[in-house]
XYZ file of C-alpha atoms in Angstrom:
756
model
C 112.916 63.674 92.741
C 111.051 66.687 91.409
C 109.524 69.756 92.999
C 106.532 71.479 91.510
C 106.708 75.226 91.172
C 103.954 77.336 92.664
C 103.133 80.973 92.208
C 101.116 83.372 94.231
C 99.121 85.192 91.605
C 97.294 88.456 92.037
C 94.983 89.425 89.184
C 93.786 92.995 89.419
C 91.109 93.725 86.894
C 91.788 96.813 84.818
C 90.057 97.530 81.574
C 90.333 100.659 79.539
C 88.817 101.754 76.282
C 88.231 99.151 73.605
C 91.409 97.448 72.418
C 93.561 99.202 74.970
C 92.116 97.153 77.781
C 94.545 95.057 79.752
C 94.305 92.936 82.854
C 97.328 93.541 84.979
C 98.754 90.510 86.823
C 101.735 90.489 89.169
C 103.274 87.123 89.969
C 105.643 85.588 92.479
C 105.183 88.573 94.753
C 101.695 88.485 96.193
C 99.523 91.539 96.585
C 95.945 92.600 97.112
C 93.524 95.492 97.058
C 91.857 97.836 99.488
C 90.074 96.418 102.511
C 88.813 98.449 105.460
C 89.173 95.880 108.204
C 91.986 93.539 109.181
C 90.275 90.340 108.093
C 92.373 87.226 108.545
C 92.079 84.104 106.380
C 88.508 84.843 105.231
C 88.789 82.564 102.229
C 86.059 82.064 99.699
C 86.512 78.334 99.081
C 86.964 77.184 102.659
C 86.096 78.391 106.139
C 89.265 77.040 107.763
C 90.219 79.105 110.801
C 92.795 76.848 112.445
C 95.890 78.635 111.146
C 95.000 82.249 111.715
C 97.729 84.806 112.000
C 98.842 85.447 115.571
C 97.456 88.500 117.325
C 99.630 91.486 116.607
C 99.240 92.844 120.134
C 101.288 90.022 121.682
C 104.244 89.431 119.373
C 107.742 90.009 120.692
C 109.971 87.557 118.816
C 112.678 89.182 116.754
C 114.457 88.000 113.621
C 118.226 88.234 113.528
C 119.535 91.212 111.599
C 121.042 90.912 108.129
C 124.803 90.452 108.117
C 126.281 93.642 106.686
C 129.664 94.423 105.212
C 131.060 97.892 104.483
C 132.875 96.432 101.476
C 134.091 93.081 100.173
C 135.964 92.291 103.401
C 135.161 89.141 105.449
C 131.771 89.010 107.121
C 131.289 90.684 110.456
C 129.654 88.707 113.246
C 125.908 89.061 113.496
C 124.729 91.656 115.985
C 123.128 90.479 119.207
C 119.345 90.726 119.222
C 117.895 93.640 121.134
C 115.660 93.158 124.155
C 112.082 92.182 123.314
C 109.576 95.005 123.549
C 105.812 95.061 123.840
C 104.497 95.888 120.388
C 101.617 98.285 119.887
C 98.433 97.876 117.860
C 97.108 100.507 115.448
C 93.933 100.320 113.380
C 95.441 101.245 109.986
C 98.947 100.731 108.674
C 100.497 103.879 107.140
C 100.396 102.203 103.704
C 96.849 100.829 103.867
C 94.617 102.291 101.129
C 92.057 104.776 102.362
C 88.932 103.179 103.752
C 85.476 104.253 102.594
C 85.072 106.195 105.845
C 88.381 108.020 105.379
C 87.455 109.002 101.827
C 84.124 110.382 103.049
C 85.804 112.407 105.786
C 88.425 113.789 103.390
C 85.741 114.898 100.924
C 83.621 116.455 103.677
C 86.643 118.318 105.041
C 87.469 119.865 101.674
C 83.842 120.775 101.048
C 83.613 122.461 104.426
C 86.738 124.475 103.616
C 85.185 125.878 100.429
C 85.234 129.683 100.514
C 81.710 130.190 99.157
C 78.658 128.061 98.346
C 79.467 128.536 94.656
C 82.919 127.035 95.143
C 81.497 124.100 97.078
C 78.792 123.472 94.489
C 81.352 123.441 91.692
C 83.673 120.910 93.332
C 84.164 117.646 91.475
C 86.429 115.006 92.978
C 88.861 113.420 90.548
C 90.927 111.417 93.015
C 91.131 110.869 96.766
C 94.100 108.703 97.740
C 96.403 108.024 100.633
C 99.281 110.486 100.887
C 101.957 107.876 101.356
C 104.204 108.672 104.326
C 107.960 108.955 104.338
C 109.845 105.692 104.517
C 110.992 106.113 108.115
C 107.335 106.185 109.226
C 106.735 102.912 107.406
C 109.827 101.466 109.091
C 108.532 102.401 112.545
C 105.148 100.902 111.763
C 106.669 97.626 110.598
C 108.956 97.514 113.627
C 106.498 98.105 116.454
C 102.892 98.303 115.289
C 102.228 95.873 112.432
C 103.569 92.693 110.844
C 106.353 91.799 110.247
C 107.173 93.291 113.722
C 110.926 93.608 113.296
C 112.596 96.266 115.472
C 115.941 94.661 114.616
C 115.784 96.165 111.136
C 115.733 99.746 112.404
C 119.026 101.664 112.546
C 120.759 101.265 115.887
C 121.047 104.463 117.891
C 123.306 105.286 120.814
C 121.382 104.620 123.987
C 118.978 102.152 122.363
C 115.968 102.510 120.087
C 113.445 105.290 120.491
C 110.098 103.527 120.650
C 107.151 105.744 119.628
C 103.815 105.536 121.422
C 101.837 106.180 118.237
C 102.300 106.852 114.554
C 101.675 110.171 112.785
C 98.087 110.703 111.575
C 97.230 109.399 108.143
C 96.713 111.937 105.388
C 94.668 112.022 102.203
C 95.584 113.732 98.951
C 92.697 115.046 96.863
C 92.647 116.253 93.257
C 89.618 118.515 92.863
C 88.226 120.001 89.665
C 85.945 123.029 89.964
C 83.323 122.813 87.263
C 82.278 126.437 87.783
C 85.723 128.011 87.384
C 87.493 125.305 85.316
C 90.271 125.181 87.926
C 92.182 122.247 89.376
C 93.476 122.118 92.932
C 95.356 119.657 95.143
C 94.422 119.330 98.814
C 96.131 117.561 101.725
C 93.824 116.540 104.581
C 94.879 115.104 107.930
C 92.627 112.263 109.042
C 93.473 112.163 112.747
C 89.840 112.421 113.828
C 88.236 110.326 111.136
C 86.841 107.830 113.622
C 85.088 110.534 115.633
C 83.459 111.763 112.450
C 82.242 108.316 111.435
C 80.644 107.875 114.856
C 78.615 111.028 114.367
C 81.009 113.493 115.941
C 81.652 117.016 114.711
C 85.268 116.531 113.723
C 85.974 116.088 110.019
C 89.715 116.144 109.733
C 91.968 119.113 109.074
C 93.103 120.782 105.868
C 96.899 120.822 105.886
C 97.335 122.575 102.546
C 95.588 123.455 99.306
C 97.179 124.526 96.052
C 95.714 125.762 92.797
C 97.495 124.096 89.859
C 97.389 126.398 86.821
C 97.184 125.426 83.166
C 96.218 121.770 83.615
C 93.259 119.469 83.058
C 92.743 116.489 85.377
C 91.568 113.070 84.137
C 88.062 112.609 82.810
C 85.385 110.899 84.879
C 82.753 108.312 83.980
C 80.012 110.789 84.882
C 81.389 113.196 82.288
C 81.383 110.461 79.663
C 77.691 109.809 80.308
C 76.817 113.515 80.191
C 78.777 113.921 76.975
C 76.875 111.090 75.313
C 73.545 112.628 76.281
C 74.579 116.089 75.044
C 75.737 114.775 71.663
C 72.592 112.705 71.130
C 70.411 115.747 71.831
C 72.284 118.009 69.407
C 69.999 118.652 66.382
C 72.784 118.718 63.784
C 74.084 115.375 65.037
C 70.649 113.788 64.874
C 70.276 115.040 61.321
C 73.680 113.625 60.364
C 72.752 110.239 61.802
C 69.458 110.356 59.921
C 71.434 110.755 56.679
C 73.151 107.499 57.598
C 69.836 105.741 58.134
C 69.729 105.920 61.930
C 66.753 107.520 63.697
C 66.872 105.584 66.944
C 69.311 107.327 69.291
C 69.216 104.317 71.615
C 71.370 102.526 69.050
C 74.022 105.247 69.095
C 77.162 104.955 71.246
C 79.203 108.088 71.977
C 82.735 107.454 73.296
C 84.294 110.665 74.602
C 88.053 110.693 73.919
C 90.403 113.299 75.340
C 91.723 115.599 72.627
C 95.371 115.158 73.618
C 97.462 118.096 72.471
C 97.994 118.699 68.753
C 97.829 122.514 68.600
C 97.032 125.546 70.735
C 93.357 124.857 70.073
C 93.738 121.932 72.499
C 95.185 124.112 75.286
C 93.982 123.301 78.822
C 92.145 126.619 79.269
C 89.142 124.592 78.076
C 88.149 121.054 79.100
C 87.664 119.313 75.760
C 86.727 115.975 74.233
C 86.337 114.708 70.674
C 83.877 111.813 70.730
C 84.010 108.761 68.504
C 80.626 107.508 67.343
C 79.435 103.920 66.928
C 76.050 102.394 66.230
C 74.529 99.130 67.376
C 72.467 97.066 64.961
C 69.931 95.381 67.247
C 68.083 97.497 69.790
C 66.592 94.390 71.411
C 69.993 92.934 72.254
C 71.813 94.847 75.022
C 74.971 92.826 74.269
C 75.014 93.793 70.596
C 78.536 94.877 69.671
C 78.212 98.480 68.551
C 81.929 98.778 67.844
C 81.281 96.761 64.685
C 79.658 99.837 63.107
C 81.904 102.921 63.441
C 80.368 106.199 62.291
C 82.933 108.262 60.402
C 83.008 111.591 58.605
C 81.811 113.727 61.525
C 83.877 116.217 63.533
C 82.551 116.891 67.045
C 84.198 118.999 69.750
C 82.604 119.085 73.202
C 83.172 121.622 75.968
C 83.170 119.205 78.908
C 83.033 121.966 81.513
C 79.717 123.340 80.279
C 78.720 120.141 78.455
C 78.062 121.900 75.153
C 78.902 121.025 71.559
C 81.089 123.908 70.420
C 82.085 122.518 67.010
C 80.187 120.204 64.699
C 80.818 119.418 61.056
C 79.497 116.591 58.900
C 82.508 116.491 56.614
C 82.002 113.298 54.671
C 79.135 110.862 54.315
C 80.754 107.494 54.911
C 78.166 104.693 54.678
C 77.684 102.625 57.812
C 79.257 99.172 57.485
C 76.794 96.372 56.991
C 75.980 94.279 60.033
C 78.758 91.734 60.501
C 77.256 88.334 61.416
C 80.363 87.562 63.502
C 80.302 90.821 65.456
C 78.988 89.451 68.746
C 80.723 87.276 71.294
C 77.783 85.484 72.927
C 76.928 81.933 71.796
C 73.334 82.928 71.119
C 74.485 85.272 68.361
C 77.206 83.339 66.543
C 78.327 79.855 65.561
C 74.951 78.166 65.851
C 74.010 79.585 69.225
C 75.572 76.855 71.356
C 78.709 76.510 73.446
C 81.312 73.847 72.742
C 80.787 70.560 74.560
C 84.326 69.158 74.326
C 85.751 70.978 77.342
C 85.903 69.169 80.675
C 85.960 70.949 84.000
C 89.398 71.843 85.379
C 89.443 72.283 89.138
C 92.167 73.467 91.479
C 92.185 71.349 94.643
C 94.067 72.441 97.775
C 93.032 69.967 100.489
C 95.193 71.650 103.146
C 94.263 75.181 102.197
C 96.492 77.894 100.735
C 100.128 78.593 101.532
C 99.538 82.306 101.932
C 98.453 84.179 105.050
C 96.785 87.579 105.102
C 96.502 90.045 107.962
C 94.844 93.240 106.804
C 96.965 94.266 103.834
C 100.024 92.317 104.918
C 100.605 89.140 102.900
C 102.959 86.254 103.587
C 103.443 83.623 100.901
C 106.087 81.027 101.611
C 109.195 83.192 102.207
C 107.808 86.328 100.562
C 106.058 89.081 102.475
C 104.776 92.465 101.426
C 101.926 94.950 101.670
C 99.386 95.716 99.046
C 97.590 98.875 97.997
C 95.323 100.226 95.307
C 94.867 103.640 93.694
C 92.314 104.849 91.128
C 95.117 105.817 88.768
C 97.559 102.907 89.053
C 95.343 100.082 90.211
C 97.292 97.461 92.139
C 100.325 98.681 94.128
C 102.753 96.408 95.981
C 104.694 97.851 98.937
C 107.619 96.693 101.065
C 108.536 93.545 99.152
C 110.950 91.330 101.092
C 112.194 87.749 101.276
C 112.773 85.942 104.580
C 116.134 84.223 104.180
C 116.745 81.971 107.177
C 119.173 83.405 109.713
C 119.628 86.533 107.597
C 116.068 87.504 108.344
C 113.828 89.692 106.251
C 115.779 90.993 103.246
C 114.134 93.897 101.385
C 113.903 93.811 97.589
C 111.774 96.857 96.700
C 109.917 99.700 98.376
C 107.090 100.062 95.860
C 106.036 98.466 92.558
C 103.216 99.631 90.289
C 102.176 100.356 86.726
C 102.055 104.138 86.378
C 101.037 104.672 82.742
C 99.654 102.997 79.645
C 99.770 104.685 76.235
C 98.174 103.358 73.038
C 99.212 105.264 69.878
C 97.592 104.326 66.556
C 99.440 104.133 63.246
C 96.779 105.353 60.794
C 97.303 108.994 59.673
C 93.630 109.364 58.704
C 91.023 111.097 60.831
C 89.998 110.178 63.501
C 92.615 107.485 64.074
C 95.697 109.730 64.143
C 94.425 111.283 67.370
C 93.860 107.978 69.138
C 96.682 108.294 71.663
C 95.035 107.327 74.917
C 96.881 107.784 78.219
C 94.806 105.209 80.038
C 96.208 106.021 83.485
C 96.788 109.778 83.257
C 93.672 110.698 81.250
C 91.337 108.186 82.822
C 92.567 105.734 85.472
C 93.588 102.083 85.434
C 92.167 101.468 88.898
C 88.896 103.291 88.269
C 88.254 101.067 85.253
C 88.753 97.840 87.158
C 85.857 95.424 87.367
C 84.748 92.828 89.875
C 86.591 89.529 89.517
C 84.633 86.303 89.478
C 85.408 82.965 91.035
C 86.204 80.289 88.463
C 86.740 82.771 85.646
C 89.474 85.117 86.848
C 90.695 83.205 89.911
C 90.912 79.528 90.870
C 91.425 77.555 94.064
C 91.488 79.218 97.458
C 90.833 82.894 96.891
C 91.313 85.963 99.036
C 89.352 88.878 97.597
C 89.943 92.560 98.290
C 87.578 95.424 97.585
C 88.674 98.816 96.259
C 87.200 102.141 97.365
C 87.406 105.414 95.478
C 85.446 108.612 95.037
C 83.061 109.358 92.231
C 82.806 112.722 90.477
C 80.451 114.246 93.040
C 82.396 113.039 96.080
C 80.469 109.906 96.924
C 82.301 106.690 97.715
C 82.109 103.803 95.267
C 83.310 100.289 95.953
C 84.427 97.653 93.468
C 83.827 94.388 95.260
C 86.343 91.605 94.618
C 88.520 94.047 92.711
C 91.716 92.125 93.444
C 92.091 88.436 94.164
C 94.982 86.539 95.676
C 95.388 82.880 94.766
C 98.012 80.265 93.994
C 98.611 78.354 90.804
C 100.803 75.460 89.742
C 103.540 76.851 87.499
C 105.107 73.585 86.431
C 108.462 72.115 87.393
C 110.640 74.115 89.769
C 113.687 71.829 89.732
C 114.465 68.172 89.164
C 117.232 65.716 90.030
C 117.593 62.650 87.831
C 120.563 60.304 88.279
C 123.693 62.472 88.336
C 122.529 65.454 86.263
C 120.830 68.397 87.925
C 118.947 71.339 86.436
C 117.844 74.258 88.582
C 115.313 76.915 87.638
C 115.864 80.262 89.344
C 113.411 81.030 92.074
C 112.904 84.059 94.254
C 111.861 86.005 91.186
C 109.069 88.516 90.702
C 107.176 88.437 87.438
C 105.068 91.265 86.074
C 102.655 90.120 83.405
C 100.142 92.103 81.400
C 97.374 90.304 79.544
C 95.963 92.308 76.676
C 92.415 91.665 75.544
C 89.417 93.690 74.453
C 87.438 94.892 71.462
C 89.298 96.411 68.525
C 88.731 100.096 67.810
C 87.685 99.862 64.166
C 87.367 102.194 61.218
C 84.889 102.204 58.346
C 85.868 101.636 54.719
C 83.975 102.828 51.690
C 83.182 100.219 49.022
C 86.392 99.198 47.256
C 88.624 101.173 49.638
C 91.828 99.604 50.965
C 94.112 101.062 53.652
C 97.625 99.845 54.282
C 97.559 101.082 57.874
C 95.407 98.248 59.148
C 93.769 94.887 58.593
C 90.405 94.318 56.916
C 88.321 92.521 59.527
C 84.985 92.292 57.694
C 83.362 93.942 54.661
C 83.551 97.692 55.262
C 85.544 97.291 58.504
C 89.246 97.527 59.242
C 91.382 97.622 62.371
C 94.270 100.145 62.393
C 97.728 99.058 63.488
C 98.704 100.395 66.885
C 101.001 99.881 69.852
C 100.429 99.314 73.558
C 102.988 100.705 75.990
C 103.150 100.156 79.735
C 105.369 101.861 82.294
C 106.358 100.039 85.473
C 107.763 102.167 88.279
C 110.028 100.246 90.670
C 111.454 101.971 93.729
C 114.066 99.353 94.611
C 115.586 98.544 97.996
C 117.801 95.506 97.421
C 119.127 94.465 100.845
C 118.560 98.006 102.176
C 117.296 98.453 105.697
C 115.202 101.519 106.563
C 117.229 104.673 106.115
C 119.788 103.018 103.845
C 120.330 103.827 100.172
C 123.104 101.561 98.957
C 121.867 100.505 95.530
C 123.407 100.930 92.086
C 122.473 99.712 88.590
C 124.776 97.911 86.161
C 124.028 97.077 82.539
C 125.110 93.667 81.256
C 125.766 92.914 77.587
C 127.020 89.612 76.230
C 129.853 90.212 73.758
C 131.721 88.045 71.268
C 135.438 87.610 71.892
C 137.510 88.782 68.938
C 139.354 86.013 67.057
C 142.915 85.588 68.260
C 145.005 84.022 70.953
C 142.171 84.179 73.500
C 139.663 82.716 71.060
C 141.494 80.114 69.032
C 138.304 78.094 68.436
C 136.143 81.138 67.594
C 133.539 80.090 70.140
C 134.168 82.560 72.971
C 131.736 85.114 74.321
C 131.429 86.795 77.711
C 129.243 89.114 79.786
C 130.468 92.684 80.194
C 129.148 94.964 82.911
C 128.906 98.749 82.876
C 127.809 100.661 85.967
C 125.255 103.378 85.173
C 126.625 106.145 87.357
C 124.251 109.001 86.539
C 120.797 109.618 85.125
C 122.164 110.714 81.760
C 123.941 107.360 81.418
C 120.863 105.411 82.500
C 118.456 106.059 79.617
C 118.783 102.710 77.894
C 117.073 100.459 75.355
C 116.648 96.703 75.124
C 118.986 94.713 72.895
C 118.053 91.077 72.358
C 121.199 90.480 70.271
C 123.413 91.094 73.310
C 120.994 89.556 75.861
C 120.983 92.956 77.564
C 119.694 93.118 81.112
C 120.243 95.277 84.167
C 121.294 94.358 87.710
C 120.293 96.351 90.798
C 122.975 95.731 93.416
C 123.619 96.553 97.026
C 127.098 98.070 97.229
C 127.661 97.043 100.871
C 126.543 93.397 101.040
C 128.239 90.417 99.447
C 127.357 86.775 98.966
C 129.601 83.826 99.785
C 131.734 84.382 96.654
C 132.446 87.994 97.597
C 130.175 89.392 94.873
C 127.599 92.087 95.534
C 124.042 90.873 96.080
C 121.507 91.949 93.508
C 118.351 91.516 91.472
C 118.302 91.690 87.699
C 115.656 93.157 85.428
C 115.094 90.742 82.540
C 113.061 92.063 79.586
C 110.749 89.935 77.519
C 109.939 90.912 73.930
C 109.745 94.685 73.608
C 109.519 97.539 71.126
C 109.922 101.303 70.782
C 107.445 103.805 69.297
C 107.216 103.519 65.531
C 105.845 107.041 65.172
C 108.244 109.706 63.951
C 110.147 111.799 66.511
C 107.927 114.819 65.798
C 104.671 112.940 66.442
C 102.399 115.130 68.543
C 101.644 112.502 71.174
C 105.372 112.185 71.940
C 105.314 115.746 73.289
C 103.408 114.294 76.238
C 104.927 110.807 76.098
C 108.655 111.478 75.736
C 109.199 108.691 78.273
C 108.367 106.180 75.521
C 111.598 107.001 73.683
C 113.623 104.606 75.856
C 112.911 101.230 77.436
C 114.691 101.983 80.701
C 115.106 105.123 82.764
C 116.778 105.211 86.176
C 116.319 108.160 88.516
C 117.276 109.086 92.045
C 114.176 108.922 94.226
C 112.273 112.182 94.681
C 108.929 112.343 96.451
C 107.042 114.209 93.723
C 108.229 112.095 90.806
C 105.437 109.548 90.501
C 104.134 109.620 86.933
C 106.335 109.517 83.806
C 104.339 112.116 81.887
C 103.794 114.396 84.863
C 100.719 114.396 87.060
C 98.365 115.978 84.508
C 99.042 114.685 80.961
C 95.506 115.487 79.765
C 95.758 118.363 77.224
C 99.271 119.095 78.491
C 100.935 121.713 76.231
C 104.380 121.397 77.835
C 106.946 119.305 75.949
C 108.656 116.415 77.737
C 107.190 116.977 81.170
C 107.987 114.203 83.612
C 110.822 111.718 83.149
C 112.440 113.461 80.191
C 112.740 116.631 82.280
C 113.719 115.010 85.575
C 116.754 113.215 84.123
C 118.185 116.531 82.915
C 119.274 117.062 86.515
C 121.724 114.201 85.863
C 121.674 113.106 89.496
C 124.157 110.514 90.687
C 122.943 106.915 90.932
C 125.629 105.245 93.034
C 124.611 104.352 96.578
C 121.270 106.068 96.125
C 117.606 105.373 96.690
C 116.875 104.559 93.051
C 113.780 104.205 90.900
C 113.660 102.109 87.736
C 111.106 103.029 85.075
C 110.743 100.148 82.666
C 108.805 100.878 79.459
C 107.608 97.834 77.551
C 105.215 97.444 74.693
C 103.524 95.383 72.031
C 103.084 96.301 68.378
C 99.642 95.057 67.418
C 99.018 94.245 63.776
C 95.396 93.054 64.040
C 94.287 89.727 62.617
C 90.854 88.296 61.910
C 91.148 86.107 64.991
C 91.212 89.276 67.142
C 87.553 89.860 66.256
C 85.046 90.240 67.864
C 87.082 90.016 71.094
C 90.853 89.752 71.058
C 92.205 86.586 72.747
C 94.727 87.276 75.487
C 98.234 88.303 74.442
C 100.902 88.397 77.131
C 103.833 90.669 77.762
C 105.857 91.729 80.785
C 109.233 91.334 82.481
C 110.937 89.631 85.423
C 112.987 90.630 88.438
C 115.306 87.704 89.181
C 117.754 87.236 92.061
C 121.338 87.619 90.841
C 123.783 86.636 93.538
C 121.157 87.594 96.102
C 121.217 84.067 97.521
C 124.187 81.808 98.160
C 122.515 78.989 96.230
C 119.114 78.192 94.764
C 116.450 79.133 97.312
C 114.257 76.386 95.856
C 116.215 73.336 97.029
C 114.290 73.149 100.307
C 110.949 72.856 98.505
C 109.703 69.307 99.190
C 108.986 66.991 96.258
C 105.390 66.752 95.172
C 103.358 64.280 93.179
C 99.801 64.213 91.938
C 97.493 62.165 94.152
C 95.326 61.368 91.156
C 96.847 59.617 88.170
C 95.357 58.143 85.023
C 94.900 54.709 86.585
C 93.010 55.990 89.609
C 90.705 58.178 87.543
C 89.597 55.455 85.112
C 91.533 57.054 82.283
C 93.175 54.657 79.863
C 95.829 55.215 77.223
C 94.695 54.574 73.666
C 97.072 53.241 71.014
C 97.284 56.720 69.560
C 98.857 57.921 72.783
C 95.795 59.941 73.754
C 93.944 59.544 77.018
C 90.325 58.437 77.122
C 88.102 57.939 80.123
C 85.492 55.305 80.794
C 82.052 56.816 80.470
């Protein structure tokens, strides 16, 4: 008997500049993107409506509470269920991403609060996101207003539960850049009357607070990139420099505005600066011509992005443009004879009974998992309130919030301009803002639930990425198998975070006969510098913690070799040794494959049937640390890359590892490296794990013209969380279509061939 393993897979498109692009995929814990209405089961592949989620206005069944122990003593009897209550309906869950209407109202409210017309005219909107509420508000919402409707999980109070009649108003947080004054401000807007405003009423929300943030630069916007390109192309000295390189047609020129980072006081945030990289397409008649195959080097350009003026220009060295590479393009009409391969047969995902997941608004149930999903312009996909429904023990929380909060790509070539390629793709730009629409059959297969994402553009308008996130299932191979008397079990109940790296290499030009050891020659006159990709996952854990509880701790596990002697007479002994990380100073750790190092997040008050604390373990995959020297300039802003794991006590303002505004940040070690100096205690706390993982990319010819997908990531696996494998109740499965039924015969070579 064998059971096939399934996964609920949630691709969220996210592409950043050139080779630093990466599509972020979370597995085994489903999630989705922003959606304004509570659509239920609106699948793309099928119109089945027979298994819709029950109406949330008439649900009163309760799930038994989790059995809790103050220590390792015998289990206490389960508490009696409370009396059923009539549950209330609200239009938006406190964790739902802002709708398009809410974004519009928030922007209008801030504009109306502008002191003068000049201030209002100068406002540019970097980010408008939900101000996520405190956790007790989320607990109330999940207990009485929204799925999973579980009042039993709330703390018991003397005299019975206090049942609210409504939830607090939702709030928006806005980051606003004033183009006139070069100032950045943060606004909080209450959205209690958003619906009146959308119906044509006079109410526009209420400003709760506004704060001017000195000495910072917010992320760049796509509108600024376009304006920068136009300004550079119109600059006479630039046109003359391009003419020296044989280019008169400015339509062939590509100007990529890169943030300057912070290398000296000249990069201070009192000015909004960019240093563009220049590329040149070969064929003006082909809009898909790969311009990154012809980098233009030898020019120094500094752009004042506030006033959109070139403030420094120098044609330092005439480096000839690389010759047109015949393999530069990635469309079949341009390479390899102009035709697609014909030896690939269609692969279809068939789900005759529909999907196993259910969606109600932003609440997702997949088998025994349930959670909420969100989306922000900076992080992209966010997963909230992850929990596992474990029979009579009910809904057992695993984590409060999971997301990718930063991506840094440092290059290893000391030559100009490559030494300053140190993109912070989240903090300087935005992972979510760079997402693209996913397509059926290419990004997602089978039954698909799509979610749109809404965000503001630079001028305050609302933009929507349709099908930004898709939810679907995939067959992940064998889950477990029983054959005769031997049994092998694969762990289930795990959450996998996977990043797929793909994109176009950011190349450099070589002069005839030149060789550089800091990269790979891709084509005559072209080379790709070595570089690294780093990702930071922020995980606010809640292993077996009900609302209001903070009973987690982190232990490091290393496998050690037993010393030869009486206890190791055969010299074969090794064992796992645990060390509890009791404070933040002890919890800055690095991976160690030689000792199979991993970390376990445990609940200190709940035990399994063996008396051991329940937990989840963080299991690294392949990883690396920065190869740049400790005095590298980009590490001033990215000190969080110096360790693979950081653990902090939860604090509301600690969201991004390099601080909120890493663009042109002159302050050393802002963010994680500063927060851990408080050395807060980590035992029985609301804890946050920051896992830093990366890939060292030594380019190869096969990465050109578009790099095939390379995977990296990590897993969260149950470790004593269950009393046995949670997969044993998965029914056996078998394919309904085998070789015999499909007219496929086995050749003598062992290959399959079909009758044509």
